[in-house]
Coordinates of C-alpha atoms and ligand atoms in Angstrom, one line a residue:
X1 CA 0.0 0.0 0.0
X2 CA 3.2 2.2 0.5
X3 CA 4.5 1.5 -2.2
X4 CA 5.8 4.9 -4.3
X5 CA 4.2 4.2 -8.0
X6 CA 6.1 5.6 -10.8
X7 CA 3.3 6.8 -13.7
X8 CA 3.3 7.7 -17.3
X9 CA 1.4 10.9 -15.4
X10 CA 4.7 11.3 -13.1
X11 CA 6.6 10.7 -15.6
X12 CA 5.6 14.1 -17.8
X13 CA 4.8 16.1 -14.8
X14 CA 8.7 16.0 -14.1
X15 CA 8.9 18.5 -16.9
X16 CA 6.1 20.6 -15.8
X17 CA 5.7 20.7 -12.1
X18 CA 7.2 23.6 -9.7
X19 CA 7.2 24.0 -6.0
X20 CA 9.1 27.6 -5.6
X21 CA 7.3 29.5 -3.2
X22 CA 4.4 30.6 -5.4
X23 CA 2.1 33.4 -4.1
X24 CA -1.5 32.7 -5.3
X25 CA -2.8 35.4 -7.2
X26 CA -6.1 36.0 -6.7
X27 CA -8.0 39.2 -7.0
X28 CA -11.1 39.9 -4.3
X29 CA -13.7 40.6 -7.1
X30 CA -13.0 37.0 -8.8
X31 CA -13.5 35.9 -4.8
X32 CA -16.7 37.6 -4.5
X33 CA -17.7 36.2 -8.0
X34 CA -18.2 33.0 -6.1
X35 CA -21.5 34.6 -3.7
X36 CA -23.3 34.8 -7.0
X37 CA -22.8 31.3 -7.5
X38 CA -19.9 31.8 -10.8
X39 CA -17.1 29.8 -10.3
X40 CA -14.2 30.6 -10.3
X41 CA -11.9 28.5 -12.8
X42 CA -8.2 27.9 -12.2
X43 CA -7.0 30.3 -15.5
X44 CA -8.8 32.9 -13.2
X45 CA -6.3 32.7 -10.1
X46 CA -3.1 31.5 -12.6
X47 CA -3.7 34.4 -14.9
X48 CA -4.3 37.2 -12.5
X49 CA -1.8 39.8 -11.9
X50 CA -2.7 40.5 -8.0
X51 CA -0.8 38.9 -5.4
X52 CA -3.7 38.5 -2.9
X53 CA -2.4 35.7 0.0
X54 CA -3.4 32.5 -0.1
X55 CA -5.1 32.8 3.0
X56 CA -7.7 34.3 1.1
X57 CA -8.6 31.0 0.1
X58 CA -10.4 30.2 3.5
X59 CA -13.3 32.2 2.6
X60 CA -16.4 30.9 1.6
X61 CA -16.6 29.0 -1.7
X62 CA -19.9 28.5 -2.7
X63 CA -20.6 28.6 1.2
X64 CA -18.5 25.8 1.7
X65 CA -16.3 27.0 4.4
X66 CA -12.2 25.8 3.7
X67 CA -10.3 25.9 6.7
X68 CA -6.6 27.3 6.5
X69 CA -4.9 25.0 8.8
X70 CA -1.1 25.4 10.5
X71 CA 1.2 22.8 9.8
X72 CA 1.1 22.3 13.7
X73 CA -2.6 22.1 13.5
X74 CA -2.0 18.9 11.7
X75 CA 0.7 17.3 13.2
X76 CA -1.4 17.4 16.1
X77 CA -4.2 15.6 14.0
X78 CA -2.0 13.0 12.7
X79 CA 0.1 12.1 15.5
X80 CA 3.0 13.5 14.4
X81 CA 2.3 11.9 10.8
X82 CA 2.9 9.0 12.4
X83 CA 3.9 5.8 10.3
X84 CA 1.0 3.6 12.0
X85 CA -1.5 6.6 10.4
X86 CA -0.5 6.4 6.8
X87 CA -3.5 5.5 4.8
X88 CA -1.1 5.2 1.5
X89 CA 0.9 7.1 -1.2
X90 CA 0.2 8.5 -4.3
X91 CA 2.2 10.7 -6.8
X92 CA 1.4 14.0 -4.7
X93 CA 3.1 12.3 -1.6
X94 CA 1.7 10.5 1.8
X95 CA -1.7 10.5 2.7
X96 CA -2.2 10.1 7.0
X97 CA -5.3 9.5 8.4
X98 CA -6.4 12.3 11.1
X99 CA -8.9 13.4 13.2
X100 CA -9.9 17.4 13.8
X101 CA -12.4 18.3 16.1
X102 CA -13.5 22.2 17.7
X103 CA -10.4 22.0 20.0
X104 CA -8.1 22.6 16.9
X105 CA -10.5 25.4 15.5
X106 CA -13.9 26.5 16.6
X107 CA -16.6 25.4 15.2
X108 CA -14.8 22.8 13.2
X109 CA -17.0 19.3 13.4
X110 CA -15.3 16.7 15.5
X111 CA -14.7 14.1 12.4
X112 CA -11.7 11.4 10.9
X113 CA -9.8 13.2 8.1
X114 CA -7.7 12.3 5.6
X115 CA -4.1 14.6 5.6
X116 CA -2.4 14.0 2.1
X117 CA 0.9 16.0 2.2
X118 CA 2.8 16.9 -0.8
X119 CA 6.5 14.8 -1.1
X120 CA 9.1 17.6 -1.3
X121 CA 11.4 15.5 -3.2
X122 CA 8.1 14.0 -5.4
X123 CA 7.3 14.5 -9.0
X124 CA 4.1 16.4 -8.0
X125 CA 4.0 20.3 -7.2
X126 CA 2.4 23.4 -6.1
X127 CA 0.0 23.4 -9.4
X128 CA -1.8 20.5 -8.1
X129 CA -2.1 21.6 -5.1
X130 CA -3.5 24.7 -6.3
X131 CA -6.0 23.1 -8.8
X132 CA -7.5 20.8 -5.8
X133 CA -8.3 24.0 -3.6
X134 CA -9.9 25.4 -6.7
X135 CA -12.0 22.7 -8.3
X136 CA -13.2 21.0 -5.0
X137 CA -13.2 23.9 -2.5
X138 CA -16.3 24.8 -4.9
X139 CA -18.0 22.0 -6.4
X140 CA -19.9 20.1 -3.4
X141 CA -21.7 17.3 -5.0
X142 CA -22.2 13.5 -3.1
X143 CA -20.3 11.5 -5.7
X144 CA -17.7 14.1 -4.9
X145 CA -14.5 14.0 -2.1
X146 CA -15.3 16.7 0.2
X147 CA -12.2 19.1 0.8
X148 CA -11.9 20.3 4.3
X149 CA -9.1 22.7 3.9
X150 CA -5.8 22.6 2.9
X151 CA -1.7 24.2 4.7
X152 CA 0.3 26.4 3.0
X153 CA 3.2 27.3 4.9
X154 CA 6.9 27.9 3.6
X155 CA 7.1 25.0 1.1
X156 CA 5.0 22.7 2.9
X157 CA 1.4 22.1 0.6
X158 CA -1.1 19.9 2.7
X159 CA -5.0 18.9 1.9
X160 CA -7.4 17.7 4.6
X161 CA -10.4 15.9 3.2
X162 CA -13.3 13.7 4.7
X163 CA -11.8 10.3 5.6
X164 CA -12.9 7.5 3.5
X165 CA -13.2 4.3 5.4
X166 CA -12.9 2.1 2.6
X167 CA -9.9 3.6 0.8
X168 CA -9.9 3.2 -3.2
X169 CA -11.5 1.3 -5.2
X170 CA -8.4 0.1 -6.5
X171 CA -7.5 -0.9 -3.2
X172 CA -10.9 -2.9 -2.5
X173 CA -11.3 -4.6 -6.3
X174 CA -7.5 -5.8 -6.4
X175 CA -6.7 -6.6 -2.8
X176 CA -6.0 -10.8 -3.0
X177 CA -6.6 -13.0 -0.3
X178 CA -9.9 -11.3 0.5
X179 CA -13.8 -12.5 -0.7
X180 CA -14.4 -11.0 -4.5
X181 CA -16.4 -7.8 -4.1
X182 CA -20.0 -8.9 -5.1
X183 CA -22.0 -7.6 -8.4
X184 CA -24.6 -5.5 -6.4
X185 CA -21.4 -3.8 -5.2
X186 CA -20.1 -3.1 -8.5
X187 CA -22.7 -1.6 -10.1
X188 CA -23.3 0.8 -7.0
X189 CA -19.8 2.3 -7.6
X190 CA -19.9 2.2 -11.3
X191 CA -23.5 4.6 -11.0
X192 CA -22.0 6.4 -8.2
X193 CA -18.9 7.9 -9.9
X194 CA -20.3 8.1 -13.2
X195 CA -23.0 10.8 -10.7
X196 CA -20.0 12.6 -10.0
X197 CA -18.7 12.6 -13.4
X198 CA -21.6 13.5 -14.7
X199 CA -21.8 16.6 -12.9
X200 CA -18.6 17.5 -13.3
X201 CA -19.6 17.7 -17.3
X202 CA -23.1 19.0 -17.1
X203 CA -21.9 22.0 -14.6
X204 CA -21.8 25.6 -15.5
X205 CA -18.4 25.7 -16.3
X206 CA -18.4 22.0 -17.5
X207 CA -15.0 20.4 -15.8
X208 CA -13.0 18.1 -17.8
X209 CA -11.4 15.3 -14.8
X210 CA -8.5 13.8 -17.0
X211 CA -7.5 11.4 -14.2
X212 CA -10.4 8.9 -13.4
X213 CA -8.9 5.2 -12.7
X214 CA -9.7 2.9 -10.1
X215 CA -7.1 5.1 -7.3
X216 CA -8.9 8.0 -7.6
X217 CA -12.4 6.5 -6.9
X218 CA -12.7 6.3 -3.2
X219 CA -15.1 4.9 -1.0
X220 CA -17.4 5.3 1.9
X221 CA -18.3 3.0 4.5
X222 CA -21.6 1.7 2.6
X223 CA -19.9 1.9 -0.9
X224 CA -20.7 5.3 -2.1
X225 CA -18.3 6.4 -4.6
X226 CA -16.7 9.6 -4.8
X227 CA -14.3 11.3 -7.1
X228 CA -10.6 12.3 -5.4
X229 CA -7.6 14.2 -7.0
X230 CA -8.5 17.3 -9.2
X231 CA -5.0 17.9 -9.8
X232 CA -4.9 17.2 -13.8
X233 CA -8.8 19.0 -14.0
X234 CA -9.1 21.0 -16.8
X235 CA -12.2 23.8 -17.3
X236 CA -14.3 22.9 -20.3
X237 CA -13.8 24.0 -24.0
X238 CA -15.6 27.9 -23.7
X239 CA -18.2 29.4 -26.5
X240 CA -17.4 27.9 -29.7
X241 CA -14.5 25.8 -29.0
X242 CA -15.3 22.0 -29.3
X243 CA -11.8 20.5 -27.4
X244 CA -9.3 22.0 -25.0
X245 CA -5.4 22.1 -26.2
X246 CA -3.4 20.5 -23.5
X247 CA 0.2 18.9 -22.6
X248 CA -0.7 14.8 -22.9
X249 CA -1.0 13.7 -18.8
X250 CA -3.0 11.0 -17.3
X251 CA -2.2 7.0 -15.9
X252 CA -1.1 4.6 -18.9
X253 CA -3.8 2.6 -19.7
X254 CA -6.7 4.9 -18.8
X255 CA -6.1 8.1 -21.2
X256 CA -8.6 7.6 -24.6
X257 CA -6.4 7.2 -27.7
X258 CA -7.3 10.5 -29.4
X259 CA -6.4 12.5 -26.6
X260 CA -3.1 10.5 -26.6
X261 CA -2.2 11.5 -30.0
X262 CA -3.3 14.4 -30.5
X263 CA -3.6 16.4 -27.1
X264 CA -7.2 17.3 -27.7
X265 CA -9.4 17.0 -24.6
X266 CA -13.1 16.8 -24.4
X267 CA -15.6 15.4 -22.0
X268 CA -15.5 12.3 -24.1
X269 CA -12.0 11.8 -22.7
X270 CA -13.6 10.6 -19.0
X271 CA -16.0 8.4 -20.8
X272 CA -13.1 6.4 -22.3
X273 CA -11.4 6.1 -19.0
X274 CA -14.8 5.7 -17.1
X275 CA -14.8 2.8 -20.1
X276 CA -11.7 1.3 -18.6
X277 CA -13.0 1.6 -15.0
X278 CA -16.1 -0.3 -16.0
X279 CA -14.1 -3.0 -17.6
X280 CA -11.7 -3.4 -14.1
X281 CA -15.3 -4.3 -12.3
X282 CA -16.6 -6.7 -14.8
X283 CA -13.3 -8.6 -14.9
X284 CA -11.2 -7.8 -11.9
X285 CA -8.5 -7.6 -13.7
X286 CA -6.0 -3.8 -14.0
X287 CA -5.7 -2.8 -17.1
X288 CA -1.8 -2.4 -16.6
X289 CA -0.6 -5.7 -15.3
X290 CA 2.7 -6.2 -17.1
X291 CA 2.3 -10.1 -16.6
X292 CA -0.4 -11.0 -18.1
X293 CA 0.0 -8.4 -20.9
X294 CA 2.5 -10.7 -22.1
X295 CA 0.7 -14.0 -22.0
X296 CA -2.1 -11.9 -24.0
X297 CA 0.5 -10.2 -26.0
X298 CA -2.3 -7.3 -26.1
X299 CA -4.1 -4.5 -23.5
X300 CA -6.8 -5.4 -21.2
X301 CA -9.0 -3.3 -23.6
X302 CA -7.8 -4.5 -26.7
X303 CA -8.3 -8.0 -25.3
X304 CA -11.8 -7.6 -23.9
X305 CA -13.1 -5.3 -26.9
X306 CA -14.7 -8.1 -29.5
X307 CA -16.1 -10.3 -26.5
X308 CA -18.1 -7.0 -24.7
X309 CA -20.5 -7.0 -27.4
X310 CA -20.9 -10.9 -27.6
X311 CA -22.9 -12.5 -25.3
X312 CA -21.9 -15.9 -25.9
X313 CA -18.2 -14.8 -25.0
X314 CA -19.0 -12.8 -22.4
X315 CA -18.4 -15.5 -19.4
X316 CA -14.9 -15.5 -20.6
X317 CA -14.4 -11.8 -19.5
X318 CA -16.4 -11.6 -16.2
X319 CA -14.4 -11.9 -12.9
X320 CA -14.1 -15.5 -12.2
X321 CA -13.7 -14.6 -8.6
X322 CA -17.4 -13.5 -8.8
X323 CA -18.2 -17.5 -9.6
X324 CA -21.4 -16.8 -11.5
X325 CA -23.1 -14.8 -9.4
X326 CA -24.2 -12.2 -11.5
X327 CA -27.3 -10.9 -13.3
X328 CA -26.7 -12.2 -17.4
X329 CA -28.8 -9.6 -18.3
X330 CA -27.2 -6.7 -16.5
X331 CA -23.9 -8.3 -17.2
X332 CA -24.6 -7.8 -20.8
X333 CA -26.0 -4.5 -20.3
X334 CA -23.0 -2.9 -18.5
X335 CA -20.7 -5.1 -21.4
X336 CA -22.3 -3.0 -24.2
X337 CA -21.8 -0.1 -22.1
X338 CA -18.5 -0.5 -21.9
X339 CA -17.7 -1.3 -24.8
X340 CA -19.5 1.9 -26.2
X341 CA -17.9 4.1 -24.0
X342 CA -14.2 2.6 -25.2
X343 CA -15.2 3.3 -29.1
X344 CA -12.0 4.5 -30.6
X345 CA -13.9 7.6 -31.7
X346 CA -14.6 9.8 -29.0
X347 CA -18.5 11.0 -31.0
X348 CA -20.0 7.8 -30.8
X349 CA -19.0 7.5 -26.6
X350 CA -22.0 8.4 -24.6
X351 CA -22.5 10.8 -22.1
X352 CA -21.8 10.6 -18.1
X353 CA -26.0 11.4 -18.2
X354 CA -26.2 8.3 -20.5
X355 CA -24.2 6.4 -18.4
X356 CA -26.0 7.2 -15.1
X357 CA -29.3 6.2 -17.0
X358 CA -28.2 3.0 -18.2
X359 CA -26.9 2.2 -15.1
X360 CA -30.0 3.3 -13.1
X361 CA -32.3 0.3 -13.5
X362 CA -29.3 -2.3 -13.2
X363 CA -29.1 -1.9 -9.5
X364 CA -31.9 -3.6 -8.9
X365 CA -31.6 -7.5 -9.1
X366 CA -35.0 -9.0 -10.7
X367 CA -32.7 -10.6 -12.9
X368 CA -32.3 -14.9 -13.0
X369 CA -28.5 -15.5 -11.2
X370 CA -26.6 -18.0 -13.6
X371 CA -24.9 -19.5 -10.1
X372 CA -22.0 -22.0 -10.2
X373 CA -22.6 -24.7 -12.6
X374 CA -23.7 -27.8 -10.6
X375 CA -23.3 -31.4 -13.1
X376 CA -25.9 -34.3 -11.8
X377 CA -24.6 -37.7 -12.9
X378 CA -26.5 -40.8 -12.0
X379 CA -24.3 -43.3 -10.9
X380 CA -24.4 -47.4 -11.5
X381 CA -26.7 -47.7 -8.6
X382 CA -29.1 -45.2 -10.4
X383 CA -28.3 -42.3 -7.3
X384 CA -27.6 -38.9 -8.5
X385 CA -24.4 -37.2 -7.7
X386 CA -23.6 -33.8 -7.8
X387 CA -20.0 -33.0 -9.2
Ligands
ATP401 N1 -9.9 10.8 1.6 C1 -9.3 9.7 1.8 N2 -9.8 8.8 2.7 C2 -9.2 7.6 2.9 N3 -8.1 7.2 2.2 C3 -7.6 8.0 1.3 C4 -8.1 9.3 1.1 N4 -7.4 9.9 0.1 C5 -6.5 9.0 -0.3 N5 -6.5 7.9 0.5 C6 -5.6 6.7 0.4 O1 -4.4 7.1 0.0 C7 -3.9 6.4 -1.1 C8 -3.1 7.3 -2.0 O2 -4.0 8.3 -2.6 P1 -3.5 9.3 -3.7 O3 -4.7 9.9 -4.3 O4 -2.5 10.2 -3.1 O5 -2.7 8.4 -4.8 P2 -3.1 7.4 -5.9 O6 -4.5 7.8 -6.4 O7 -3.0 6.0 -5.4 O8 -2.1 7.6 -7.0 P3 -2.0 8.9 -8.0 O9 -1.0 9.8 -7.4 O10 -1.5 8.3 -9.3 O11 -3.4 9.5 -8.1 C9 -5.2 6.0 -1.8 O12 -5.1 4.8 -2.5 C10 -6.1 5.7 -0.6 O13 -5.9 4.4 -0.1
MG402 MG1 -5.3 9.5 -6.4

């Protein structure tokens, strides 16, 4: 679980990230923008000429209140960012589990946080940082991480969230020696963070996410899925602009192809990687696992792609660990889906609103369970036997 990953994402950021003392600049009118509900988008604050202090950012987003904590603040809240309190560690740096409560600031409720603390020596910098503080200090939505608040202090760049109990979904899906995670479950995190996708395209100021895999979907203690990591957001294309232009960053295996080649970014982007998502909970299998690349001498996705829309091949795709207990009909459902939203072509990919709807009436189980197969042999004495 501690183990530093090294991404394709980590990779490029090398050559883009900084983490020089970097006054936010940020003008007062863009933050009283935010009473009448406009958001404010990241080229806002990384454009602007004034040198307002970050502090600034503790006031009211969208009456969500961010708290400026001290680095003290959350030493005391992680005991010391203790090694028994690590929760994991991602390309930004450590994440410690916490817990903040009105002693440490008034009026703060007394709840389990999650502390992830930037790696001064990591790949990730102050840009990220930033962009977290601005997407998800303002979007609230339940499919959605909620941001507590967030340190700045000399070169130190912290984020306090809302502790998820379950950790990732990557975590959960993957972990071996533990019971397959059922169907039912499945499907309630597939609709859950294609909700929070879904809002992030159909808002205002549509946001583009960029980094959806299994690590960045985290999970409360009944399942519910919510979006983390707004680092690599993007705002939407504006007016009459159909893509947004952008340096190529992501995780191997989950950025869509076009936006591969050609750096062109759209909505459709997070339906291929939602795609990829989808295809991890049908088959419980990563799509980067070096190993059995090589026995298939080809990508999960390339692998999986004809046998989606087949029905009779289907069984060879779905988790085995799930032994047969699954709705066929709803298996083949959420197959087509997937394989729709991994079309080569970003036009023909549907919506996150598709996605939700599709998804919607495959939660509930009226569907006949295939079950293991049980064989019933009559033996000489004319008993039957089940094998
Ligand atoms: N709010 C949270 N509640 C509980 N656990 C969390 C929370 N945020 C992160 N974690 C844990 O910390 C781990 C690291 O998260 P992080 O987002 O930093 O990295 P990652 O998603 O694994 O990798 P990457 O840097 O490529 O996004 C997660 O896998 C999860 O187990
Ligand atoms: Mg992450």
């Amino acid at each position: 679980m501690t183990t530093k990953k090294v991404t394709w994402k980590s990779m490029i950021l090398i050559l883009n990230c900084y983490k020089s003392k970097y006054p936010l600049e940020e003008s007062k009118e863009q933050v009283l923008k935010q009473g009448s509900f406009q958001r404010l988008c990241l080229s806002d604050i990384s454009n602007s000429s004034s040198t307002q202090a970050i502090e600034d950012l503790s006031i009211s987003f969208a009456g969500s209140k961010l708290y400026a904590f001290t680095l003290e603040e959350l030493k005391e809240a992680t005991h010391s960012f203790s090694w028994s309190n690590m929760l994991g560690e991602g390309g930004f740096g450590p994440v410690y589990k916490g817990f903040v409560d009105d002693k440490l600031r008034q009026g703060l409720k007394a709840q389990t946080v999650a502390v992830k603390c930037l790696d001064l020596d990591g790949l990730q910098g102050h840009r990220e940082w930033l962009a977290e503080i601005i997407f998800l200090g303002q979007l609230r939505h339940p499919h959605l991480v909620k941001l507590i608040g967030y340190c700045y202090e000399d070169e130190h760049r912290l984020l306090v969230y809302e502790y998820m109990p379950r950790g990732s979904l990557e975590n959960q899906l993957f972990r071996r020696y533990s019971a397959a995670m059922p169907w039912s479950t499945r499907m309630k995190i597939a609709l859950g963070a294609a909700k929070g996708l879904a809002f992030l395209h159909e808002a205002d100021k549509p946001v583009i996410y960029r980094d959806f895999k299994a690590s960045n979907v985290l999970l409360d203690s009944d399942y519910t899925a919510k979006l983390s990591d707004f680092g690599l957001a993007k705002d939407g294309p504006e007016g009459e602009e159909t893509h947004v232009t952008t340096r190529i960053m992501g995780t191997h295996g989950y950025a869509a192809p076009e936006y591969i080649m050609t750096g062109h970014l759209t909505t459709k982007s997070d339906v291929y990687s939602y795609g990829v998502v989808l295809l991890e909970l049908l088959t419980g299998k990563r799509v980067v696992d070096k190993s059995l690349q090589s026995k298939r001498g080809k990508s999960l996705v390339e692998w999986a792609r004809p046998m989606l829309r087949d029905p009779k091949k289907l069984h060879r795709i779905i988790d085995r660990r799930l032994e047969g207990q699954f709705p066929m009909k709803g298996a083949i459902k959420v197959a087509m889906l997937a394989f729709k939203c991994l079309c080569h072509h970003p036009n023909p990919r549907p919506s996150m609103s598709n996605v939700v709807k599709i998804l919607e009436p495959l939660q509930d189980f009226d569907d006949v369970f295939i079950g293991p197969f049980v064989y019933v042999a009559v033996n000489e004495n004319g008993d039957k036997d089940q094998i």
